[in-house]
Short mmCIF file of C-alpha atoms in Angstrom, two decimals:
data_model
loop_
_atom_site.label_atom_id
_atom_site.label_comp_id
_atom_site.label_asym_id
_atom_site.label_seq_id
_atom_site.Cartn_x
_atom_site.Cartn_y
_atom_site.Cartn_z
CA MET A 1 0.03 0.23 0.48
CA LYS A 2 0.98 3.56 -0.80
CA ILE A 3 0.95 6.12 1.81
CA THR A 4 0.25 8.96 0.19
CA THR A 5 -0.61 12.41 2.31
CA LEU A 6 0.81 10.78 5.48
CA ALA A 7 0.06 14.40 7.58
CA THR A 8 -1.10 18.08 7.00
CA ALA A 9 -1.92 17.74 10.59
CA LEU A 10 -1.62 21.33 11.86
CA THR A 11 -0.93 24.21 9.88
CA LEU A 12 -0.78 27.85 10.51
CA TRP A 13 -0.27 30.20 8.30
CA PRO A 14 0.93 33.56 9.77
CA PHE A 15 1.14 35.51 6.59
CA PHE A 16 -0.22 34.01 3.03
CA ALA A 17 -4.26 32.59 3.85
CA SER A 18 -3.45 30.94 0.37
CA ALA A 19 -0.03 28.92 0.17
CA ASP A 20 -1.27 24.93 0.63
CA VAL A 21 1.57 22.40 0.72
CA THR A 22 0.98 18.56 0.56
CA ILE A 23 3.34 16.05 2.04
CA SER A 24 3.16 13.01 0.95
CA ASP A 25 5.48 9.52 0.88
CA GLY A 26 7.11 10.67 3.90
CA TRP A 27 9.00 7.84 5.64
CA ALA A 28 12.71 7.91 8.26
CA ARG A 29 15.23 5.19 8.07
CA ALA A 30 15.13 3.42 11.67
CA SER A 31 18.87 4.78 13.09
CA ILE A 32 21.61 2.10 14.04
CA LEU A 33 22.59 4.14 16.80
CA ALA A 34 21.63 7.31 18.37
CA SER A 35 25.34 8.53 17.85
CA ARG A 36 24.57 7.98 13.88
CA PRO A 37 23.28 10.75 11.94
CA ALA A 38 19.58 8.74 10.51
CA ALA A 39 17.65 10.28 7.80
CA ALA A 40 14.64 11.32 5.96
CA TYR A 41 12.61 11.19 3.49
CA LEU A 42 9.52 13.37 2.10
CA THR A 43 7.68 14.68 -1.09
CA LEU A 44 6.31 18.34 -0.67
CA THR A 45 3.86 19.99 -3.06
CA SER A 46 3.10 23.52 -3.28
CA ASN A 47 0.04 25.17 -4.19
CA GLN A 48 2.32 28.82 -4.61
CA SER A 49 6.18 29.19 -4.89
CA ASP A 50 7.67 28.69 -1.94
CA GLN A 51 11.13 27.60 0.81
CA LEU A 52 11.00 25.15 2.40
CA VAL A 53 13.56 27.62 5.08
CA ALA A 54 13.70 24.46 8.50
CA ILE A 55 12.88 21.54 9.31
CA THR A 56 13.06 20.67 13.28
CA THR A 57 12.46 17.56 15.91
CA LEU A 58 12.42 17.18 19.72
CA ILE A 59 14.19 14.70 19.10
CA ALA A 60 17.19 15.58 17.15
CA GLY A 61 19.34 18.11 17.38
CA ASN A 62 19.11 19.56 14.15
CA VAL A 63 17.86 18.57 10.99
CA THR A 64 19.80 19.76 7.59
CA ILE A 65 18.40 19.04 4.29
CA HIS A 66 20.66 17.23 1.11
CA ALA A 67 21.69 16.70 -1.38
CA VAL A 68 24.02 14.56 -3.36
CA GLU A 69 26.59 15.06 -5.54
CA THR A 70 28.03 13.44 -7.99
CA GLY A 71 31.29 14.52 -9.83
CA GLY A 72 32.76 13.48 -12.02
CA ASP A 73 34.83 11.12 -10.79
CA ASP A 74 31.37 9.25 -9.77
CA VAL A 75 32.40 10.83 -6.53
CA SER A 76 29.52 11.35 -3.92
CA ARG A 77 29.14 14.77 -1.87
CA MET A 78 27.02 15.91 0.26
CA VAL A 79 25.89 19.76 -0.20
CA LYS A 80 23.37 21.07 2.73
CA ILE A 81 20.56 23.37 1.05
CA ASP A 82 19.76 26.95 3.20
CA ALA A 83 16.57 26.92 0.92
CA LEU A 84 14.35 23.91 -0.79
CA ASP A 85 13.26 25.57 -3.94
CA LEU A 86 9.96 25.31 -3.68
CA PRO A 87 8.51 26.35 -7.61
CA SER A 88 4.47 26.56 -7.30
CA GLY A 89 2.39 22.87 -8.44
CA GLU A 90 5.27 21.00 -8.94
CA PRO A 91 6.36 17.95 -5.83
CA VAL A 92 10.08 18.06 -4.48
CA THR A 93 10.69 14.41 -3.68
CA LEU A 94 13.40 13.63 -1.08
CA ALA A 95 14.53 9.81 -2.29
CA PRO A 96 16.66 7.86 -1.21
CA GLY A 97 20.11 7.89 -3.11
CA SER A 98 19.42 11.83 -3.30
CA MET A 99 17.88 15.46 -1.18
CA HIS A 100 17.14 13.74 1.94
CA LEU A 101 16.61 15.36 5.12
CA MET A 102 19.55 14.76 8.23
CA LEU A 103 18.60 13.95 11.31
CA MET A 104 22.03 15.16 13.82
CA GLY A 105 22.08 14.92 18.02
CA LEU A 106 19.25 12.47 18.27
CA SER A 107 18.20 11.52 21.75
CA GLU A 108 17.29 8.84 21.25
CA LYS A 109 17.46 5.86 18.00
CA LEU A 110 14.47 5.59 15.03
CA GLU A 111 13.26 2.71 15.78
CA GLU A 112 10.78 1.01 13.63
CA GLY A 113 7.11 1.50 14.01
CA THR A 114 7.49 4.84 15.50
CA ASP A 115 6.74 7.65 14.24
CA LEU A 116 8.49 10.41 13.45
CA PRO A 117 7.34 14.17 13.95
CA LEU A 118 9.01 16.91 11.92
CA ILE A 119 7.60 21.04 11.95
CA LEU A 120 8.52 21.94 8.56
CA THR A 121 8.87 26.34 8.26
CA PHE A 122 8.37 27.82 5.06
CA ALA A 123 10.08 31.37 3.22
CA SER A 124 6.48 32.67 3.17
CA GLY A 125 5.83 31.66 7.05
CA ALA A 126 3.86 28.55 6.68
CA ARG A 127 4.56 26.21 9.29
CA MET A 128 3.64 22.68 9.57
CA GLU A 129 3.72 20.22 11.78
CA ILE A 130 4.01 16.54 9.64
CA SER A 131 4.69 12.71 11.46
CA VAL A 132 5.95 10.30 9.30
CA PRO A 133 6.99 6.39 10.19
CA VAL A 134 10.19 4.95 11.02
CA LEU A 135 10.60 2.37 7.90
CA GLY A 136 14.04 0.30 8.79
CA PRO A 137 16.58 1.05 8.32
CA GLY A 138 17.14 -1.66 4.98
CA ALA A 139 14.08 0.15 3.69
CA MET A 140 14.53 1.76 0.43
CA GLY A 141 10.22 3.35 0.48
CA PRO A 142 7.14 3.93 1.45
CA LYS A 143 5.75 0.72 0.39
CA GLU A 144 4.51 -2.53 1.14
CA MET B 1 99.63 25.11 -19.83
CA SER B 2 100.50 23.22 -23.50
CA ILE B 3 97.49 20.51 -25.32
CA GLU B 4 99.02 17.69 -25.35
CA PRO B 5 97.48 15.46 -29.00
CA GLY B 6 95.28 12.56 -27.32
CA GLU B 7 94.42 14.33 -24.68
CA THR B 8 90.63 15.93 -24.04
CA PRO B 9 90.58 19.60 -22.99
CA PRO B 10 89.00 21.16 -20.34
CA GLU B 11 85.89 22.61 -22.27
CA ALA B 12 85.87 18.76 -23.16
CA ARG B 13 85.81 17.59 -19.80
CA LEU B 14 84.10 20.21 -18.48
CA LEU B 15 80.51 19.67 -21.41
CA ARG B 16 80.88 15.90 -21.26
CA SER B 17 80.87 16.39 -16.71
CA ILE B 18 77.68 17.91 -17.96
CA LEU B 19 76.10 15.45 -20.33
CA TRP B 20 76.49 12.73 -17.92
CA GLY B 21 75.08 14.71 -15.01
CA ALA B 22 72.36 15.15 -16.93
CA VAL B 23 72.21 11.71 -18.13
CA PHE B 24 72.10 10.75 -13.95
CA VAL B 25 69.71 13.97 -13.30
CA ALA B 26 67.13 11.93 -16.46
CA ILE B 27 67.77 8.92 -14.95
CA ALA B 28 67.20 9.97 -11.20
CA GLY B 29 63.80 11.87 -12.58
CA VAL B 30 62.05 9.34 -14.33
CA ALA B 31 63.26 6.60 -11.19
CA ILE B 32 60.88 9.22 -8.46
CA PHE B 33 58.37 9.67 -10.98
CA SER B 34 57.06 5.33 -11.59
CA ALA B 35 58.06 5.45 -7.82
CA LEU B 36 55.71 8.48 -7.30
CA GLU B 37 53.40 7.14 -9.36
CA MET B 38 53.30 3.48 -8.39
CA TYR B 39 52.70 4.67 -4.97
CA LEU B 40 50.01 6.83 -6.01
CA GLY B 41 48.63 4.27 -7.81
CA ASN B 42 48.96 5.62 -11.95
CA GLY B 43 48.81 8.96 -10.47
CA SER B 44 43.96 8.00 -11.30
CA LYS B 45 41.61 9.16 -8.26
CA THR B 46 39.18 8.09 -10.81
CA VAL B 47 37.87 4.07 -10.51
CA ARG B 48 38.56 3.07 -13.90
CA TYR B 49 35.38 -0.14 -15.69
CA SER B 50 36.55 -2.06 -18.22
CA GLY B 51 38.98 -4.44 -18.53
CA GLU B 52 42.15 -6.58 -16.65
CA ALA B 53 41.50 -3.12 -14.42
CA ASP B 54 44.69 -3.22 -11.63
CA ILE B 55 42.03 -3.42 -9.30
CA ARG B 56 42.53 -5.92 -6.95
CA SER B 57 41.21 -6.99 -3.62
CA GLU B 58 43.90 -6.76 -1.95
CA LEU B 59 43.34 -5.99 2.03
CA SER B 60 44.61 -6.67 5.25
CA LEU B 61 42.19 -5.32 8.37
CA THR B 62 39.37 -6.05 10.41
CA ASP B 63 36.67 -7.94 10.33
CA HIS B 64 33.89 -6.33 13.20
CA THR B 65 34.14 -9.23 14.98
CA GLY B 66 37.82 -8.09 15.48
CA GLN B 67 39.44 -11.13 13.28
CA GLU B 68 41.97 -9.94 11.40
CA VAL B 69 41.39 -10.97 8.20
CA THR B 70 43.52 -11.18 4.34
CA GLN B 71 42.00 -10.88 0.47
CA ALA B 72 43.08 -14.86 1.17
CA ASP B 73 39.98 -14.96 4.17
CA TYR B 74 37.62 -14.61 0.98
CA SER B 75 39.48 -16.07 -2.04
CA ASP B 76 37.49 -19.09 -1.65
CA ARG B 77 34.52 -17.04 -2.86
CA TRP B 78 33.44 -13.86 -5.13
CA GLN B 79 33.02 -10.95 -2.86
CA LEU B 80 30.35 -7.79 -3.27
CA VAL B 81 32.18 -4.54 -1.64
CA PHE B 82 31.17 -1.53 -1.55
CA PHE B 83 33.34 1.91 0.57
CA GLY B 84 31.23 3.89 3.08
CA PHE B 85 31.53 4.89 6.82
CA THR B 86 28.69 5.19 9.77
CA ASN B 87 28.19 8.53 9.85
CA CYS B 88 26.94 8.30 6.24
CA PRO B 89 23.20 9.25 6.58
CA ASP B 90 21.88 8.38 2.88
CA ILE B 91 24.22 6.77 0.13
CA CYS B 92 25.63 4.42 2.72
CA PRO B 93 22.31 2.55 4.61
CA THR B 94 21.18 2.54 1.86
CA THR B 95 23.57 1.42 -0.86
CA LEU B 96 24.10 -1.24 2.09
CA ALA B 97 20.32 -1.95 1.81
CA TYR B 98 20.38 -2.68 -1.70
CA MET B 99 23.27 -5.37 -1.12
CA SER B 100 21.75 -6.56 1.19
CA SER B 101 17.95 -7.02 -1.38
CA VAL B 102 20.99 -8.57 -3.86
CA LEU B 103 21.65 -11.93 -0.83
CA ASP B 104 18.04 -12.33 0.10
CA LEU B 105 17.80 -12.40 -4.21
CA LEU B 106 20.43 -15.11 -4.72
CA GLY B 107 19.18 -17.08 -1.64
CA ASP B 108 21.12 -19.89 -1.52
CA ASP B 109 23.70 -18.62 -3.87
CA ALA B 110 24.82 -16.19 -2.02
CA ASP B 111 26.61 -18.51 0.12
CA GLN B 112 29.33 -17.84 -3.04
CA VAL B 113 29.62 -14.43 -2.26
CA ALA B 114 31.44 -12.53 0.42
CA PRO B 115 30.06 -9.26 1.41
CA ILE B 116 31.53 -6.51 2.40
CA PHE B 117 31.50 -3.08 3.43
CA ILE B 118 34.91 -1.77 4.18
CA THR B 119 34.45 1.48 6.19
CA VAL B 120 37.11 5.22 4.82
CA ASP B 121 36.37 6.28 8.44
CA PRO B 122 38.36 4.34 10.65
CA ALA B 123 38.33 7.53 13.07
CA ARG B 124 35.54 6.81 14.36
CA ASP B 125 34.11 3.23 12.93
CA THR B 126 36.68 1.14 15.71
CA VAL B 127 35.39 -2.77 15.28
CA PRO B 128 32.42 -2.68 18.02
CA VAL B 129 30.16 0.42 15.61
CA MET B 130 31.23 -1.94 12.44
CA ALA B 131 29.36 -4.95 14.31
CA GLU B 132 26.33 -2.87 14.85
CA TYR B 133 25.86 -2.16 12.09
CA VAL B 134 26.30 -3.68 10.16
CA SER B 135 24.20 -6.79 11.24
CA VAL B 136 21.64 -4.47 11.23
CA PHE B 137 21.26 -4.78 7.13
CA HIS B 138 21.83 -8.35 6.92
CA PRO B 139 23.82 -11.33 8.78
CA ARG B 140 25.99 -12.38 5.67
CA LEU B 141 27.01 -8.59 5.69
CA ILE B 142 30.77 -7.98 6.61
CA GLY B 143 32.72 -5.10 8.17
CA LEU B 144 36.01 -4.39 7.60
CA THR B 145 38.18 -1.78 9.14
CA GLY B 146 41.82 -0.99 10.33
CA THR B 147 43.92 1.41 11.04
CA GLU B 148 44.00 4.68 9.13
CA ALA B 149 47.52 2.89 6.73
CA GLN B 150 45.57 0.07 5.85
CA VAL B 151 42.18 1.46 5.37
CA ALA B 152 44.33 3.79 2.84
CA GLU B 153 45.80 0.61 1.01
CA ALA B 154 43.09 -1.61 0.94
CA THR B 155 41.02 1.90 -1.19
CA ARG B 156 44.09 1.40 -3.49
CA ASN B 157 44.10 -1.35 -4.04
CA PHE B 158 40.67 -0.82 -5.58
CA ARG B 159 40.83 2.34 -7.33
CA ALA B 160 38.44 3.38 -4.52
CA TRP B 161 38.99 7.06 -4.39
CA TYR B 162 38.04 9.03 -0.61
CA LYS B 163 38.60 12.00 0.59
CA ARG B 164 37.52 13.98 4.53
CA THR B 165 35.47 16.95 3.99
CA GLU B 166 35.49 19.53 6.99
CA ASP B 167 31.84 20.98 6.63
CA ASP B 168 30.14 22.42 9.96
CA SER B 169 26.53 20.75 9.80
CA ALA B 170 28.14 17.51 9.38
CA PRO B 171 28.24 14.63 13.21
CA ASP B 172 32.24 15.78 14.88
CA GLY B 173 32.53 18.34 11.69
CA TYR B 174 33.35 16.39 9.25
CA PHE B 175 32.13 13.55 6.03
CA MET B 176 33.91 11.13 3.94
CA ALA B 177 33.49 12.02 0.79
CA HIS B 178 33.83 8.96 -1.12
CA ALA B 179 33.36 7.44 -4.49
CA GLY B 180 29.47 5.38 -4.49
CA HIS B 181 30.67 1.68 -6.30
CA ILE B 182 29.69 -1.37 -5.32
CA TYR B 183 33.00 -3.82 -6.77
CA LEU B 184 32.07 -7.22 -7.72
CA MET B 185 35.13 -9.50 -7.90
CA ARG B 186 36.02 -12.67 -8.39
CA PRO B 187 37.24 -15.80 -6.13
CA GLY B 188 41.23 -14.92 -6.88
CA GLY B 189 40.43 -11.59 -6.31
CA GLU B 190 40.70 -9.85 -9.66
CA PHE B 191 38.25 -7.72 -10.81
CA GLU B 192 34.87 -8.45 -12.14
CA ALA B 193 32.55 -5.34 -13.01
CA VAL B 194 31.47 -2.54 -10.69
CA TYR B 195 27.58 -1.58 -10.37
CA GLN B 196 26.11 1.34 -8.76
CA GLU B 197 22.67 1.46 -6.19
CA GLY B 198 19.98 3.04 -8.55
CA GLY B 199 22.56 1.99 -11.47
CA GLN B 200 19.64 -0.97 -11.91
CA PRO B 201 17.00 -2.40 -9.89
CA PRO B 202 18.52 -5.53 -6.93
CA GLU B 203 16.58 -8.05 -8.91
CA ALA B 204 18.73 -6.92 -11.92
CA LEU B 205 21.87 -7.45 -10.09
CA ALA B 206 20.85 -10.67 -8.27
CA GLN B 207 20.38 -12.05 -11.65
CA GLU B 208 23.93 -10.78 -13.28
CA ILE B 209 25.44 -12.24 -10.65
CA ARG B 210 24.21 -15.48 -10.89
CA LYS B 211 24.69 -16.43 -14.45
CA LYS B 212 29.12 -14.96 -13.14
CA LEU B 213 28.87 -17.72 -9.83
#
């Protein structure tokens, strides 16, 4: 079963009433050691041009958006993205092997079967609280 | 001073010394260059893909159970080798999960393949860390670590490139940039092929490996 629109639970609109971001296919990978960074993935679709500027969660010291850049030498490097562009109506996908949210300074391991709460903040001022399922350490996506 | 017939004039002697000196410098230069080239792995930082490449499964490391191992310990099997590090949030777990799927798909044929994960970050990836890490992905997965020199030597023999990259957003302030290849090595340790997660579905890779076994 494909998980769609996991959560659009609490959406606050301090500035723009028309902005709307849909989150789908959100999940995190169970971490093996609490001392190692974990990754979370999701697809964002905004009905107006916006940017994802911050992600926070109670259980991680900080969350950064990473892109994976593979150079001509086939070497993969992670590149930090300060503001993730969300073109109007275009889904932006974070998935294994490419863009991901990196969670660092975890207070506990991400355990399979639990939910990871995330707070997303957008350049438009919109703020969303979502919760994504934690899948197995070998999971490749929210499929069963 | 007069110059007798048959005696070399001083200018000629000087010229001869200069020429011999030049020959010596040239020979020494070639020797030093060759030695350096050998040491640095032919100066190549990129992985070669085909032919009888000089990529060899040669290593002297410590496995995740604390045993010192060399390539001889795996010479009775094919080897599926991936270099990475446990502080890598995305590519490494993704690739190891992919390798685990391939092993599962190989079923009993997986007995003929040693799946090996070699860390390029031995300072943090100690034996206990590797033990906990590899066990989560697959019961057959072998984690290898060692001294910085041992890891550098293994990566050199595989022509695998890695580099420490300082990054404020990284755990402990650094990442290890690395090539994300999965090497398939023959039982004798010779190079067979390289693959990448995302290059083909695990079913396709399992089928390709099964055909070679």
